Structures are given as structure tokens and as C-alpha cells.
Tab-separated table of C-alpha atoms and ligand atoms in Angstrom:
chain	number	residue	atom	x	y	z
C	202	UNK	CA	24.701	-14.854	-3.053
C	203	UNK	CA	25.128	-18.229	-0.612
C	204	UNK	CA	25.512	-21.018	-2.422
C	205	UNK	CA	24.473	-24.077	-0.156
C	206	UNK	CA	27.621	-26.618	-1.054
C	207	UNK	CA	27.214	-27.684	2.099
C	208	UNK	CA	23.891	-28.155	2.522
C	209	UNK	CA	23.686	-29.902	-0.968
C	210	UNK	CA	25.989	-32.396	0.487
C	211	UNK	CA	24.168	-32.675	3.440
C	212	UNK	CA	21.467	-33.722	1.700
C	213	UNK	CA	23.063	-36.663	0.130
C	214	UNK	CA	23.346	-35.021	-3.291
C	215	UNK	CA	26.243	-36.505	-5.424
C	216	UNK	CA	29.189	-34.528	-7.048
C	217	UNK	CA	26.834	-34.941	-10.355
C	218	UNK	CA	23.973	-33.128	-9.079
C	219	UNK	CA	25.507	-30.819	-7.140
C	220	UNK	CA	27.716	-29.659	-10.307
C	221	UNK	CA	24.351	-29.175	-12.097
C	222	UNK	CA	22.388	-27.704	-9.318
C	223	UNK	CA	25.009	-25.252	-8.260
C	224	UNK	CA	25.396	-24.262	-12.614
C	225	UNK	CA	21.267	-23.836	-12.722
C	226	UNK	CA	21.748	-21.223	-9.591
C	227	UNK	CA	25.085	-19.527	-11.048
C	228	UNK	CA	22.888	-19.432	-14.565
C	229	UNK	CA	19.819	-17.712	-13.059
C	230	UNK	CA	22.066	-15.153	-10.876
C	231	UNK	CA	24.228	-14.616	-14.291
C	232	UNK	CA	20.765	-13.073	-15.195
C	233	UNK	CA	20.003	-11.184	-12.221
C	234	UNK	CA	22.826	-8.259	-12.980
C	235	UNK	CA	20.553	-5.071	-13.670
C	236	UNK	CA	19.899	-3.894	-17.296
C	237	UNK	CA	17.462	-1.241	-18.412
C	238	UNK	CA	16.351	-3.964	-20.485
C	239	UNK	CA	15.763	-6.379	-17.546
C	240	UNK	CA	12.072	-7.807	-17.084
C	241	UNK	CA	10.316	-8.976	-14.241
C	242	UNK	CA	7.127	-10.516	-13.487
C	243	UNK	CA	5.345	-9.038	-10.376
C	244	UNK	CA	2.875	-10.681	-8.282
C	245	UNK	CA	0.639	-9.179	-5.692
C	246	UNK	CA	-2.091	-10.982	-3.092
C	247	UNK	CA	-1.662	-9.788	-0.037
C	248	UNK	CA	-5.218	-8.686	0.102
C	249	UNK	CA	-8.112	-8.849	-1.779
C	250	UNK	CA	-6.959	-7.485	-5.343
C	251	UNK	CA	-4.891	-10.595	-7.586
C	252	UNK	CA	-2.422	-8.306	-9.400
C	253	UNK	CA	0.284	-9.106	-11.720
C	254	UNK	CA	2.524	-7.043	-14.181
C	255	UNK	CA	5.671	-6.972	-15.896
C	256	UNK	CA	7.544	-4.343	-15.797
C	257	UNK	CA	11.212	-3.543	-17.487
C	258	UNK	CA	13.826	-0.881	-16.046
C	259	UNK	CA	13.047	0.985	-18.427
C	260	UNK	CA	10.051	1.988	-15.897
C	261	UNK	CA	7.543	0.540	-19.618
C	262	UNK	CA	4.561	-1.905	-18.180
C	263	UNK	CA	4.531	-4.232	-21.208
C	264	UNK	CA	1.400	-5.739	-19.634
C	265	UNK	CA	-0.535	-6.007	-16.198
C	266	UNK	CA	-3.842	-7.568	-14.717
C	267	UNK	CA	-5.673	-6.614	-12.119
C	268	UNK	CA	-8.664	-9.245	-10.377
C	269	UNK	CA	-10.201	-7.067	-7.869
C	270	UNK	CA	-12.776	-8.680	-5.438
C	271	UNK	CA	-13.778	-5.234	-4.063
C	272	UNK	CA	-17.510	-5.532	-5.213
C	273	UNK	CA	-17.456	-9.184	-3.616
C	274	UNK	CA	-16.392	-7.969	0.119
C	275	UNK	CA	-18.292	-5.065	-0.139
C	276	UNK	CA	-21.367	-6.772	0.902
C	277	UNK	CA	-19.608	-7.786	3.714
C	278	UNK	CA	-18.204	-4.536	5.094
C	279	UNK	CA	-14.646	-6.056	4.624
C	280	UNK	CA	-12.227	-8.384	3.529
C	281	UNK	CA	-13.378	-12.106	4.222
C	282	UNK	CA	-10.312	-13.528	4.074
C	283	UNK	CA	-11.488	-17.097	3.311
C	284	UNK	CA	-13.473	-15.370	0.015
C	285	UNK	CA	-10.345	-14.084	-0.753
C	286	UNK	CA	-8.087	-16.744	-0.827
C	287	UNK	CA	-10.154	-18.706	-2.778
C	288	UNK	CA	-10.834	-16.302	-5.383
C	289	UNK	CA	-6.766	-15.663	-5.722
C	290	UNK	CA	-6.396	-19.400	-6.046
C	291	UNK	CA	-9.120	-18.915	-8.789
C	292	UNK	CA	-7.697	-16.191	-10.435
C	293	UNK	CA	-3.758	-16.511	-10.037
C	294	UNK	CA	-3.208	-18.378	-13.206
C	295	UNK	CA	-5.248	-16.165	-15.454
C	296	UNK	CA	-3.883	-12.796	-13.475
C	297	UNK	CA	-0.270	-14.232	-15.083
C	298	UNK	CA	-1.323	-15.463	-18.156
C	299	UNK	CA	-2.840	-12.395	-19.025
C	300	UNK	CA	-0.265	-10.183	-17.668
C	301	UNK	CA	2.139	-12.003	-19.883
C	302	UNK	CA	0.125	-12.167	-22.601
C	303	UNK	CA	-0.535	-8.353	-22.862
C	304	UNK	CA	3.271	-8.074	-23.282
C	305	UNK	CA	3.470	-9.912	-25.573
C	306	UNK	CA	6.503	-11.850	-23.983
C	307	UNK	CA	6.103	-15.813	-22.847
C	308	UNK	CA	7.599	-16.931	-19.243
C	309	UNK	CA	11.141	-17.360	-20.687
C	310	UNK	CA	11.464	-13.381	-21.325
C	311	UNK	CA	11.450	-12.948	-18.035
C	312	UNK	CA	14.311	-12.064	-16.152
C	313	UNK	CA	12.764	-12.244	-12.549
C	314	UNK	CA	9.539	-12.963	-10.101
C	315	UNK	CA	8.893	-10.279	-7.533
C	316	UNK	CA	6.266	-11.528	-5.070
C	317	UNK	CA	4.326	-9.858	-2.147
C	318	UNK	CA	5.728	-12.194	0.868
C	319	UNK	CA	4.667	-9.319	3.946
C	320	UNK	CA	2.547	-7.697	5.206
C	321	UNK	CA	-0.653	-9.395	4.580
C	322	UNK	CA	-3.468	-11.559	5.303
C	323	UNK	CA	-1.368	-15.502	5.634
C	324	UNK	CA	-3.795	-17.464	3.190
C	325	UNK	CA	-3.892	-14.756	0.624
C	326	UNK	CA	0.057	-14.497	0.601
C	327	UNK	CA	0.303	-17.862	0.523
C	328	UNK	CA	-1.635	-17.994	-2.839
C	329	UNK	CA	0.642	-15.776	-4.661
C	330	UNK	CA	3.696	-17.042	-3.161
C	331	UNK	CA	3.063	-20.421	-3.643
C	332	UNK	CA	2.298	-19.490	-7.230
C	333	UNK	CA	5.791	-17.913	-7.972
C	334	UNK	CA	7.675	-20.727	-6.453
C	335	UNK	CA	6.235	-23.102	-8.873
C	336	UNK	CA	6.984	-20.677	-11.684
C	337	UNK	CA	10.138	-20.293	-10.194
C	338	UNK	CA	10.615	-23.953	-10.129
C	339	UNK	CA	9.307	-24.935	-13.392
C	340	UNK	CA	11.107	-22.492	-15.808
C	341	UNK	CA	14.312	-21.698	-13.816
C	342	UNK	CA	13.588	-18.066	-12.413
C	343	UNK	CA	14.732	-16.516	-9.216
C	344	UNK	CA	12.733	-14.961	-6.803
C	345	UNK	CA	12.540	-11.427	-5.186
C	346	UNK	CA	10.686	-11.045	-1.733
C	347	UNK	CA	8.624	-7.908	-1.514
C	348	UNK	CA	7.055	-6.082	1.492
C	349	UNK	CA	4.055	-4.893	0.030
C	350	UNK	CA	4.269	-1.546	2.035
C	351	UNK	CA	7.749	-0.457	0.536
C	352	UNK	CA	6.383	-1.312	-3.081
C	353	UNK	CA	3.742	1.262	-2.302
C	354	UNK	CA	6.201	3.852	-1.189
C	355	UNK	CA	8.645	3.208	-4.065
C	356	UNK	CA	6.488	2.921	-6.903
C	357	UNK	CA	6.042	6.508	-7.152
C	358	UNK	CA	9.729	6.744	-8.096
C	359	UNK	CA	8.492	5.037	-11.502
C	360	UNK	CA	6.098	7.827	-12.483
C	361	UNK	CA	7.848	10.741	-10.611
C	362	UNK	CA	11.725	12.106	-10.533
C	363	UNK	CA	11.813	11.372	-6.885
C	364	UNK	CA	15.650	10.703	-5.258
C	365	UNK	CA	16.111	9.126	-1.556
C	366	UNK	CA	15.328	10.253	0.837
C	367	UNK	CA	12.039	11.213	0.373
C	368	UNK	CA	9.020	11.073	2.868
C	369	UNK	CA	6.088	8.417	2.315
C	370	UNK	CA	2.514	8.711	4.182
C	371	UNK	CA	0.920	5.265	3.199
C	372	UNK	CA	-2.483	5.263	3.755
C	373	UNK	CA	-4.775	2.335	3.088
C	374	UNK	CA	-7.504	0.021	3.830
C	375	UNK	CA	-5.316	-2.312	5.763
C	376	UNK	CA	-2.047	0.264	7.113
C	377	UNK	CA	-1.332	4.202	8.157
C	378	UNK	CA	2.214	4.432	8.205
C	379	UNK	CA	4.444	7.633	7.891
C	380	UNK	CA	8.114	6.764	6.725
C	381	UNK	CA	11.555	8.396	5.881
C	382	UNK	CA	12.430	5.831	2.565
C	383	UNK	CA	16.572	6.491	2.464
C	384	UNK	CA	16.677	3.806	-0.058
C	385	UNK	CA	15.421	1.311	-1.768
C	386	UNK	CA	15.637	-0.906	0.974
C	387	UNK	CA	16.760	1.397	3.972
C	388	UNK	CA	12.856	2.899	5.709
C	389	UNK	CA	12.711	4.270	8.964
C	390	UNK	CA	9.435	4.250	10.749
C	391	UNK	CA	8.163	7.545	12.129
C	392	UNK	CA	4.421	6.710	12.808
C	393	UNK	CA	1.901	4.152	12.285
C	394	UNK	CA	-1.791	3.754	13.233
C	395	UNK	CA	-2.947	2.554	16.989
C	396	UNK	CA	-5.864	1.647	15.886
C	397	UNK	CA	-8.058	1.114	12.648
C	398	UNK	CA	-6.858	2.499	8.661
C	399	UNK	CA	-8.378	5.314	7.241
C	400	UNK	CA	-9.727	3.022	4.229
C	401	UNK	CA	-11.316	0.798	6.867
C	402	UNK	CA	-13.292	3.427	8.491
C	403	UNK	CA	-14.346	5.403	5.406
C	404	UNK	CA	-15.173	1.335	4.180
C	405	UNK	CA	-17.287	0.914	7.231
C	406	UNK	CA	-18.631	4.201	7.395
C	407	UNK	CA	-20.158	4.120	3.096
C	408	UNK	CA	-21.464	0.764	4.452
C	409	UNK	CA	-23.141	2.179	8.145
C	410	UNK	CA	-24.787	4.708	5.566
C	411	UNK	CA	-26.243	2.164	3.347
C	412	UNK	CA	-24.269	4.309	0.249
C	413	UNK	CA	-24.482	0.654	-1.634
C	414	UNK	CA	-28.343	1.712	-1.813
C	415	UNK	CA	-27.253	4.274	-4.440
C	416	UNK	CA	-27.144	2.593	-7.599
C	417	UNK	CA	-24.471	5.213	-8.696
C	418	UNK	CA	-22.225	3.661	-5.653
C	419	UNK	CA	-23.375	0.511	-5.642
C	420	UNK	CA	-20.228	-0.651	-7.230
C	421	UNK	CA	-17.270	1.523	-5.955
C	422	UNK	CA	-14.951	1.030	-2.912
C	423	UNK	CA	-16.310	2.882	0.305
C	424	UNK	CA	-13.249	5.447	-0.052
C	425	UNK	CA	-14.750	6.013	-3.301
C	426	UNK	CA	-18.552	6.430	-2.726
C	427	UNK	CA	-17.459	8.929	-0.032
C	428	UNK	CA	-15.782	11.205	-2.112
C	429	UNK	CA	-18.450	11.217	-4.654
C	430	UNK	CA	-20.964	11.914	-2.067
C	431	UNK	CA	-19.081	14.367	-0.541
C	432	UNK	CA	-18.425	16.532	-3.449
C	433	UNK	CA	-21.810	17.336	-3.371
C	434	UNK	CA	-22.089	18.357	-0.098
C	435	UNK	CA	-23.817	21.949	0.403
C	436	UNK	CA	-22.735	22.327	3.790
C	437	UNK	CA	-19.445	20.522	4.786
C	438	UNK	CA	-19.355	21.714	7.775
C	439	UNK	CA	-22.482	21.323	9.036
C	440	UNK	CA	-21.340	17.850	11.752
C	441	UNK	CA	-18.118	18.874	13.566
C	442	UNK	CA	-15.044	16.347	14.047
C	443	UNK	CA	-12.682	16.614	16.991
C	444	UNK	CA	-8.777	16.022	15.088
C	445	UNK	CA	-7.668	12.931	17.229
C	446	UNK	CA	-3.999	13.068	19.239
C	447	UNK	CA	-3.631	16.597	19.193
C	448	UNK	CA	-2.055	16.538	21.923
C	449	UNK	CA	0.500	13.552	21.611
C	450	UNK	CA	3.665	15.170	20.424
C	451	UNK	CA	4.352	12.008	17.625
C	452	UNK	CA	3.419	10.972	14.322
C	453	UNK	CA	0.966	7.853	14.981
C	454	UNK	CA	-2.286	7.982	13.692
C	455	UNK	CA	-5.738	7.193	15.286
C	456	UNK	CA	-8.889	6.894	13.535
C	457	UNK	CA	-11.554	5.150	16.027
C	458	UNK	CA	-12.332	8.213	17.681
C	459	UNK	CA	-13.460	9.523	14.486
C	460	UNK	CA	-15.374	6.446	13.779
C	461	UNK	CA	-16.941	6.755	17.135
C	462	UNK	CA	-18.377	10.659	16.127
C	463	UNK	CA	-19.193	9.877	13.168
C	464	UNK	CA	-21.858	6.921	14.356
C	465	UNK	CA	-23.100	9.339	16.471
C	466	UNK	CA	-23.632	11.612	14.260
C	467	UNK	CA	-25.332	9.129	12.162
C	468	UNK	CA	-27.455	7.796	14.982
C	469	UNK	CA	-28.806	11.088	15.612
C	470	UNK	CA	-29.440	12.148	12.560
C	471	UNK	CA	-31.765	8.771	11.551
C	472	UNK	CA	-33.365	8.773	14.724
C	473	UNK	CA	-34.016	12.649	13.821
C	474	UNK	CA	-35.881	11.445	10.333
C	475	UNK	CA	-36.710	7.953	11.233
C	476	UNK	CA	-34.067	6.546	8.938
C	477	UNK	CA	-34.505	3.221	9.263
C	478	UNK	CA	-34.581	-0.198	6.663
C	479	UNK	CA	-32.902	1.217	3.465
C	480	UNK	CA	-33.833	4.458	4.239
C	481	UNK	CA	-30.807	7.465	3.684
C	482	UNK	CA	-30.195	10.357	5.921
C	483	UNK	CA	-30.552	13.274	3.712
C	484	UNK	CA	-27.634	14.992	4.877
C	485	UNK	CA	-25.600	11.837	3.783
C	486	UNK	CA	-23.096	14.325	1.530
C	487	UNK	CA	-22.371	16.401	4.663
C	488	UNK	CA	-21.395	13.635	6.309
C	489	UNK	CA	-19.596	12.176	3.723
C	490	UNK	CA	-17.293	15.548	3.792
C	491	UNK	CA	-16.899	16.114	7.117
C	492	UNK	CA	-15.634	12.770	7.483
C	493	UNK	CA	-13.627	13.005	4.405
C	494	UNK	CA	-11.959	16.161	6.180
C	495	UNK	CA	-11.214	15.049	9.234
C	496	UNK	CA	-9.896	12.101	8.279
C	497	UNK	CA	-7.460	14.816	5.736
C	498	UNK	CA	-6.909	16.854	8.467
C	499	UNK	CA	-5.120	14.159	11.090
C	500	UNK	CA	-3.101	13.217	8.400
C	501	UNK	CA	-2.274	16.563	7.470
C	502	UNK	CA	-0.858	17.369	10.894
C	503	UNK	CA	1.107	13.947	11.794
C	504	UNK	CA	3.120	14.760	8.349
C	505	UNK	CA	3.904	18.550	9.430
C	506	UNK	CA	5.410	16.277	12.528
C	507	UNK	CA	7.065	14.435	10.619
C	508	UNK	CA	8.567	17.482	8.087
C	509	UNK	CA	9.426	19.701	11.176
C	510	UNK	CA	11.154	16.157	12.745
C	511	UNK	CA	13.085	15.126	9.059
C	512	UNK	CA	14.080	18.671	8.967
C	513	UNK	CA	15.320	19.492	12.151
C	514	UNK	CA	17.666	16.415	12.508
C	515	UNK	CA	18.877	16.655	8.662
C	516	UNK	CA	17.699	13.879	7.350
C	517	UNK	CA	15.556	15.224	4.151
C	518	UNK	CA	17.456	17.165	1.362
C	519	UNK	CA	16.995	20.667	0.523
C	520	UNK	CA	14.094	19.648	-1.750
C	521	UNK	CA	11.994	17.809	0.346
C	522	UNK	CA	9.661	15.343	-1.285
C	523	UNK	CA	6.566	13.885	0.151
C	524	UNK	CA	4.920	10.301	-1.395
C	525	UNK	CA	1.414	10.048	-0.999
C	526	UNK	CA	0.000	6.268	-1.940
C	527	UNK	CA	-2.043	3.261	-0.742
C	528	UNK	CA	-5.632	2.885	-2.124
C	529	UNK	CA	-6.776	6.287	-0.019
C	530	UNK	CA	-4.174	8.437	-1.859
C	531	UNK	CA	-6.875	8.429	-4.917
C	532	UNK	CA	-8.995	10.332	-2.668
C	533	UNK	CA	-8.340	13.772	-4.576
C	534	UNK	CA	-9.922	15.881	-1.744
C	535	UNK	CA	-7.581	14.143	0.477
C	536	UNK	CA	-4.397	14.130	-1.900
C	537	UNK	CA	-4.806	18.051	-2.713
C	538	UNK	CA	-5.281	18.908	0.938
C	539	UNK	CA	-2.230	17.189	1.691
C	540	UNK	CA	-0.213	18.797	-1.300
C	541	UNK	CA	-1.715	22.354	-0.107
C	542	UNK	CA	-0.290	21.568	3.492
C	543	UNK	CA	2.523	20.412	1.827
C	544	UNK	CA	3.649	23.026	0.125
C	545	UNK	CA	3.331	25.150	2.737
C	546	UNK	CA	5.985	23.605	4.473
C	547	UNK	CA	8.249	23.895	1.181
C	548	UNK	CA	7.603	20.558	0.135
C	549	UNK	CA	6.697	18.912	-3.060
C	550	UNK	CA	3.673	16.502	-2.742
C	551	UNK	CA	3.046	13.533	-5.463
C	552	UNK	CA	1.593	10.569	-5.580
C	553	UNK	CA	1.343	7.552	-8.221
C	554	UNK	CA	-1.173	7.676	-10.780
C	555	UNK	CA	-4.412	6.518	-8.683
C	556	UNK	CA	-4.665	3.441	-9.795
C	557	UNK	CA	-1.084	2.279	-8.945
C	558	UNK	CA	-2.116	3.743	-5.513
C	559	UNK	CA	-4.355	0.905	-4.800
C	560	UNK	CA	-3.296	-2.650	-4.599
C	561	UNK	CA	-1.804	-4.034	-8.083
C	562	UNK	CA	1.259	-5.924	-9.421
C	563	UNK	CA	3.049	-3.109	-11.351
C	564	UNK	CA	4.261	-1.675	-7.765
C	565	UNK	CA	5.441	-5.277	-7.099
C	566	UNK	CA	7.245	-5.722	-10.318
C	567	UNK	CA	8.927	-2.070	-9.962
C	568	UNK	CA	10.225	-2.849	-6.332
C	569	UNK	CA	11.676	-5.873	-8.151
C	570	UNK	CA	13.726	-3.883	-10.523
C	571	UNK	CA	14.874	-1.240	-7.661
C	572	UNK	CA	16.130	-4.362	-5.725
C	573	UNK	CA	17.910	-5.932	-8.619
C	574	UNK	CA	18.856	-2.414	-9.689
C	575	UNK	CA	20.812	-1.350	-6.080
C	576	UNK	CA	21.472	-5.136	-5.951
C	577	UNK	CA	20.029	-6.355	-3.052
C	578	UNK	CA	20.399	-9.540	-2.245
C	579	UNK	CA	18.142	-12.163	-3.743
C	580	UNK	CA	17.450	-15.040	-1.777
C	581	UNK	CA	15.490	-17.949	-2.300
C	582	UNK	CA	12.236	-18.124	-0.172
C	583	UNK	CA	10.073	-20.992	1.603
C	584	UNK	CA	6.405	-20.541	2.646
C	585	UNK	CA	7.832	-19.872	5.534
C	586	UNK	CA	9.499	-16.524	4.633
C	587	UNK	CA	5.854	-15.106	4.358
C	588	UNK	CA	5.227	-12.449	7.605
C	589	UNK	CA	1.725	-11.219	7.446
C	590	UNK	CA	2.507	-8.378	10.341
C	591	UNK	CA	5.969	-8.066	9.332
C	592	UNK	CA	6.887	-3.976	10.488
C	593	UNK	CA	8.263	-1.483	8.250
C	594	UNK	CA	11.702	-0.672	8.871
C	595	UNK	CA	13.321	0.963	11.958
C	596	UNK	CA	11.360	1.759	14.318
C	597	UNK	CA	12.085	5.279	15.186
C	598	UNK	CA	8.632	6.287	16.398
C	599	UNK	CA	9.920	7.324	20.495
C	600	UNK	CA	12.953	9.119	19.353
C	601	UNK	CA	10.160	11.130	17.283
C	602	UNK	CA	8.021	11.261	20.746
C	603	UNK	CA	11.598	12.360	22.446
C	604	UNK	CA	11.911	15.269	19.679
C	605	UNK	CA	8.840	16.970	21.853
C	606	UNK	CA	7.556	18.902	18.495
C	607	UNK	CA	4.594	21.178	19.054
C	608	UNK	CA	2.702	21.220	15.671
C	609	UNK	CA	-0.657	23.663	15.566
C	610	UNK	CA	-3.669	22.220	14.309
C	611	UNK	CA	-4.616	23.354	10.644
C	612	UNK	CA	-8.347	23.277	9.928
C	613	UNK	CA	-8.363	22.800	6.104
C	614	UNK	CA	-11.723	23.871	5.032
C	615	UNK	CA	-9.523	27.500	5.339
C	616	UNK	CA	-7.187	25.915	2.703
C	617	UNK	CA	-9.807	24.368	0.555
C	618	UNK	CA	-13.064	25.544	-1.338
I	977	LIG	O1	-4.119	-0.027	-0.974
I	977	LIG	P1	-5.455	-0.700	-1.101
I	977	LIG	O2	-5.911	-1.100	-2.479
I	977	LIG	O3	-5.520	-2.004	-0.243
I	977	LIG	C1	-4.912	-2.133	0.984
I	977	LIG	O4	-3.695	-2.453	1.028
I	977	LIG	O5	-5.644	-1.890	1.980
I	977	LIG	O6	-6.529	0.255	-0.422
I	977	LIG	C2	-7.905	-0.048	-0.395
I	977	LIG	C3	-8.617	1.056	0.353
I	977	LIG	C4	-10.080	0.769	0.621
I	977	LIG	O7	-10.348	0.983	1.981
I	977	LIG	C5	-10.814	1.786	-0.236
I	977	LIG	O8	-12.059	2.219	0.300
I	977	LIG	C6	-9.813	2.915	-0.303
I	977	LIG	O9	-8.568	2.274	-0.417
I	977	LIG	N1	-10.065	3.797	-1.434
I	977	LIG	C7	-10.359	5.097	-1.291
I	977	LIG	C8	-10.592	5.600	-2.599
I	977	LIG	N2	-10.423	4.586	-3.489
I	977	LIG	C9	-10.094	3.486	-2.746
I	977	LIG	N3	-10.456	5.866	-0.195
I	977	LIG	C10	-10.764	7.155	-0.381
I	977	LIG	N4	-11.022	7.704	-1.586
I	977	LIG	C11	-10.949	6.984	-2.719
I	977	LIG	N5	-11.180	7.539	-3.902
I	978	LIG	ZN1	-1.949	-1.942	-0.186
């Protein structure tokens, strides 16, 4: 830990103050060593969902909260990020209050404030982080910085006996990443999306087919109402899907192309039954699980990439794990297609429970205790720390290019009834 003498004196501090400040920080870092019993508040708003938990290292939630605006930005096809700020500046206070009070435990139990600071939309981060600073501030608690993509990868370590290294496809409404996590804070990048993230599209897609209409959907994330609908598809096969970047010999994803069929395919079929007002196509479940598939199936073959890659150049372990999260990893059709690919390639598949795979402060508060646990180093942070596009790790997406890896294209529907 830096302790900023200098800059203390710089400031014009006296001896006084500095003797106390530089005690308050020694007293707080005195704290930070790692116990099972150790307790940290985490706080998550890098999007639309106002999450807290705590969380001890004993992997126990003692209490969480969880304000999601998803209903809200439905009716807008997407996150508004002005709505959203404004309803985490609403809500932050309450989200920790009622985290903490759950527990059972008042500010002073706890040992530490994890906070989303990257990736993420600026004003929304801003919220959360502001909030934790003044925490922070008022009752004497250090701060941990989390990248809200590593707390989805790592999180499954809390429900799972996972060790490093382990693969991680993250796959949300905001990110499509595929990543080799050596450690808690050691990721190398193998693949990320050119383009839109699979949440985005299927969000887009439930709204393009007026799914809201249905009062049975009217309330549930687009990923959602699509895999409702398209369990009770008859015929999923009935509208064909090209698998994008079949022939690029990497792991990045692309999803627009399959946004682009699938409006087609949309178009046509409500010009065929003059669709149009509120009107539903009646072959809306077919869609639903084509798209559904498709979307499975690119995903499916960028992680055999990524397997054959990890395996050839040694850096998996005999048991090779792969970490399925990020709000589209409760897609079951999705998840157990994965896992059935998976396995094939000698793998063990797992994901957190689904609803640690969406957005929410327990993942925040469990990177927390992984950092403090390894211990990382825990630095104080300004609003200017915040990165809303910060990357993932190291880049290692051309040597996987360089690797040259011919993977053949799996159709799943073989692999699933
Ligand atoms: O991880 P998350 O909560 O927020 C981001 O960081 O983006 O993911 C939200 C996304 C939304 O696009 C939502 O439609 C999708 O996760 N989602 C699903 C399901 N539940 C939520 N997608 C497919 N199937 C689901 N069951
Ligand atoms: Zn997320």
C-alpha cells in the first residue's frame, strides 16, 4: 500500500494531521488482511439493475438487494441511460440500507466496499461510485475497484469448486467476451463481439415482435420472453439462420447478421398475414427458437475455438472448466446446449445460479473478497478511476487468429430435442 507522506505534505498538512491521517489509513488496511470471517459490502450500477450485497469469505450472502429497472427500459427497447441514472440515484440509498439490513449487520461490520468502477455506462457508474466514496468517507472504509466483467466470470467460483484457470464465455445485454481467467486478477482476452450482444439482439428482437403484447411477457426481459416463446415452438426449424464468421479462424463474436435475418424473416412473414398494429405473427415461437439457436450455436463454436486454442498451447489443466454467466447464461436452452458441446470436448460446463448471472451486487461483493483474499492491491479511487469501455485483460485475440484453428460447424438441433 502507498502511503502519500509526501503528498500530505504537499498539501500543507501539519505533522498533527498527517500523524492522524496516515493512523486512519494504517487502521483501515490493519482490517483489510483476509479472514473467512471478513465482510464486504458490494455495490453494482453499471447498468440498469442497482444491486448491493454483503457477502463474507465464507462465500454466506448475509443480505442483498436488487432494484431492477428492466420493466422501465423495456418500453424503450433499451437502456436509456438518463432513466437510469436517475433511478440509481433514487434507489442507491435504499439498495444499501436494505442490503445491510437483511444481514442484520450496521455499516461498522463491514470490513470493505467493493464497487463496479468499469465497464459501464459513465452516469450510472458514477452513481454507485460516488455512493461508496461517501460511505467510504463517512465511516472509515476502504475501497475495492471492480471491473464488472471479471465479477461475472469469478462469481461462479462462489457457488462452484472451480480452480484457475478456467475458461469464461460472458454473454450479456451489454458484452460477448470469451476469456482464459488465470486468476483472480490475471484474464486474457481470446474474443469479444464486433458488433452488437446477444442480450441486445434477443432484447430488440422480443420488442420487433411486439412479445410485450403478451400479457404473460409483458413483464420479463426480452432474453426471457424468447425462451418462453420458444419452448413452445412446434417447428424450430421451420426459418433457417446462417452461423455468422464461419469462416474467420478466431473467437470474436458477431450477432448483426443474425439480427439482419431475423427482420427479414419477420418482415416476410407479417407482410404474409398482414401483421400489422399489435397484431402477432403466428409463427412467433418458431422464430423465437430459431433465433434462440442460432444465437447458441455461434457461441457454441467460438468456445470449441477457444478449447482446441487453451488446449493446444497448455494453458487449461487436465480438467478443463468452462464458466458460463452474464444475464443470457439463464437462457437454459442456451446454457444446456453449451454444456452438451461442452462436454463433448471433455469439459465441465457451469454457470452461477441464474440470478447471479444477471447484473447484481453479490458478484461485486465476492470479487471483493477474491481481491482481498489473493491480496491485491487496494487503492483508493477518484471519479476519475471510473472507465466505462475499460477492456478485459490481455488482449490475445491475433495470436488466437495466428493459431489458424479450423473448427467444424455443429448444428445443435442434432444435440438437442
Ligand atoms: O448481465 P445483464 O443483467 O446486464 C448486462 O450487463 O447487460 O444481462 C441482461 C441481458 C438482457 O439483454 C436480457 O434480455 C438477457 O440478459 N436475459 C436473457 C434471459 N434473462 C435475461 N437472455 C436470454 N434468456 C434469458 N432467460
Ligand atoms: Zn453484466
Amino acid at each position: 500500500m502507498y502511503f502519500p507522506m509526501r503528498s500530505l505534505r504537499n498539501r500543507g498538512y501539519s505533522t498533527l494531521r498527517r500523524y492522524f491521517i496516515l493512523k486512519q489509513l494504517r487502521g483501515n488496511l490493519r482490517k483489510l488482511s483476509y479472514e473467512p470471517s471478513s465482510t464486504i459490502l458490494g455495490i453494482e450500477t453499471s447498468c440498469d439493475d442497482t444491486g448491493c450485497a454483503v457477502v463474507t469469505g465464507k462465500k454466506d450472502v448475509l443480505g442483498e438487494s436488487l432494484f431492477s429497472q428492466n420493466v422501465l427500459h423495456l418500453r424503450y427497447g433499451g437502456v436509456n441511460p438518463l432513466i437510469a441514472r436517475d433511478l440509481h440515484r433514487e434507489n442507491i440509498e435504499q439498495a444499501v440500507s436494505e442490503a445491510l439490513e437483511k444481514a442484520s449487520i450496521n455499516i461498522h461490520g463491514i470490513d470493505a466496499i467493493a464497487v463496479t468502477i468499469k465497464p459501464g455506462l459513465l452516469i450510472s457508474l458514477q452513481i454507485g461510485v460516488k455512493y461508496a466514496r461517501y460511505l467510504a468517507k463517512t465511516y472509515q472504509k476502504p475501497i475495492i475497484p471492480i471491473h464488472h466483467m471479471e465479477a461475472h466470470a469469478l462469481v461462479a467460483r462462489m457457488f462452484h469448486k472451480i480452480e484457475f484457470p478456467f475458461l469464461a464465455v460472458l454473454i450479456s445485454g451489454g458484452h460477448c467476451l470469451l476469456t482464459l481467467v488465470k486468476d483472480v486478477d490475471n484474464f486474457l482476452l481470446l474474443g469479444h463481439t464486433l458488433d452488437n450482444a446477444p442480450g441486445e439482439v434477443l432484447d430488440k428482437a422480443a420488442r420487433r415482435m411486439k412479445l410485450r403484447n403478451i400479457p404473460a411477457y409483458s413483464k420479463l426481459a426480452g432474453g426471457k420472453a424468447i425462451e418462453t416463446a420458444a419452448k413452445l415452438s412446434k417447428n424450430p426449424e421451420l426459418f433457417s439462420f446462417p452461423i455468422p464468421l464461419v469462416k474467420n479462424r478466431d473467437c470474436n463474436f458477431s450477432f448483426s447478421g443474425i439480427q439482419d435475418t431475423f427482420v427479414r424473416h419477420l418482415l416476410r412473414k407479417e407482410c404474409e398475414h398482414n401483421a400489422v398494429g399489435d397484431r402477432i405473427i403466428p409463427e412467433v415461437n418458431d422464430l423465437c427458437a430459431g433465433l434462440q439457436m442460432v444465437i447458441a450455436e455461434h457461441i457454441a463454436h467460438r468456445i470449441e475455438r477457444a478449447v482446441m486454442f487453451c488446449t493446444k498451447n497448455n494453458l487449461l489443466k487436465e480438467s478443463k472448466t468452462i464458466v458460463v454467466s452474464g444475464g443470457v447464461a439463464c437462457n437454459n436452452y442456451i446454457f444446456e446446449s453449451l454444456k452438451n458441446v461442452g462436454n463433448l470436448l471433455d469439459c465441465n460446463v457451469l454457470r452461477p445460479p441464474p440470478k447471479v448471472c444477471t447484473d447484481n451486487g453479490i458478484m461485486i461483493a465476492w470479487n471483493g473478497i477474491e481481491k482481498l483474499k489473493k491480496g491485491c492491491q487496494i487503492h483508493d479511487i477518484s471519479l476519475d478511476s471510473i472507465d466505462p469501455k475499460a477492456p478485459l485483460g490481455t488482449n490475445i485475440i491475433d495470436k488466437v487468429k495466428e493459431a489458424n484453428l479450423y473448427v467444424k460447424v455443429r448444428r445443435l438441433k442434432k444435440l438437442i430435442q
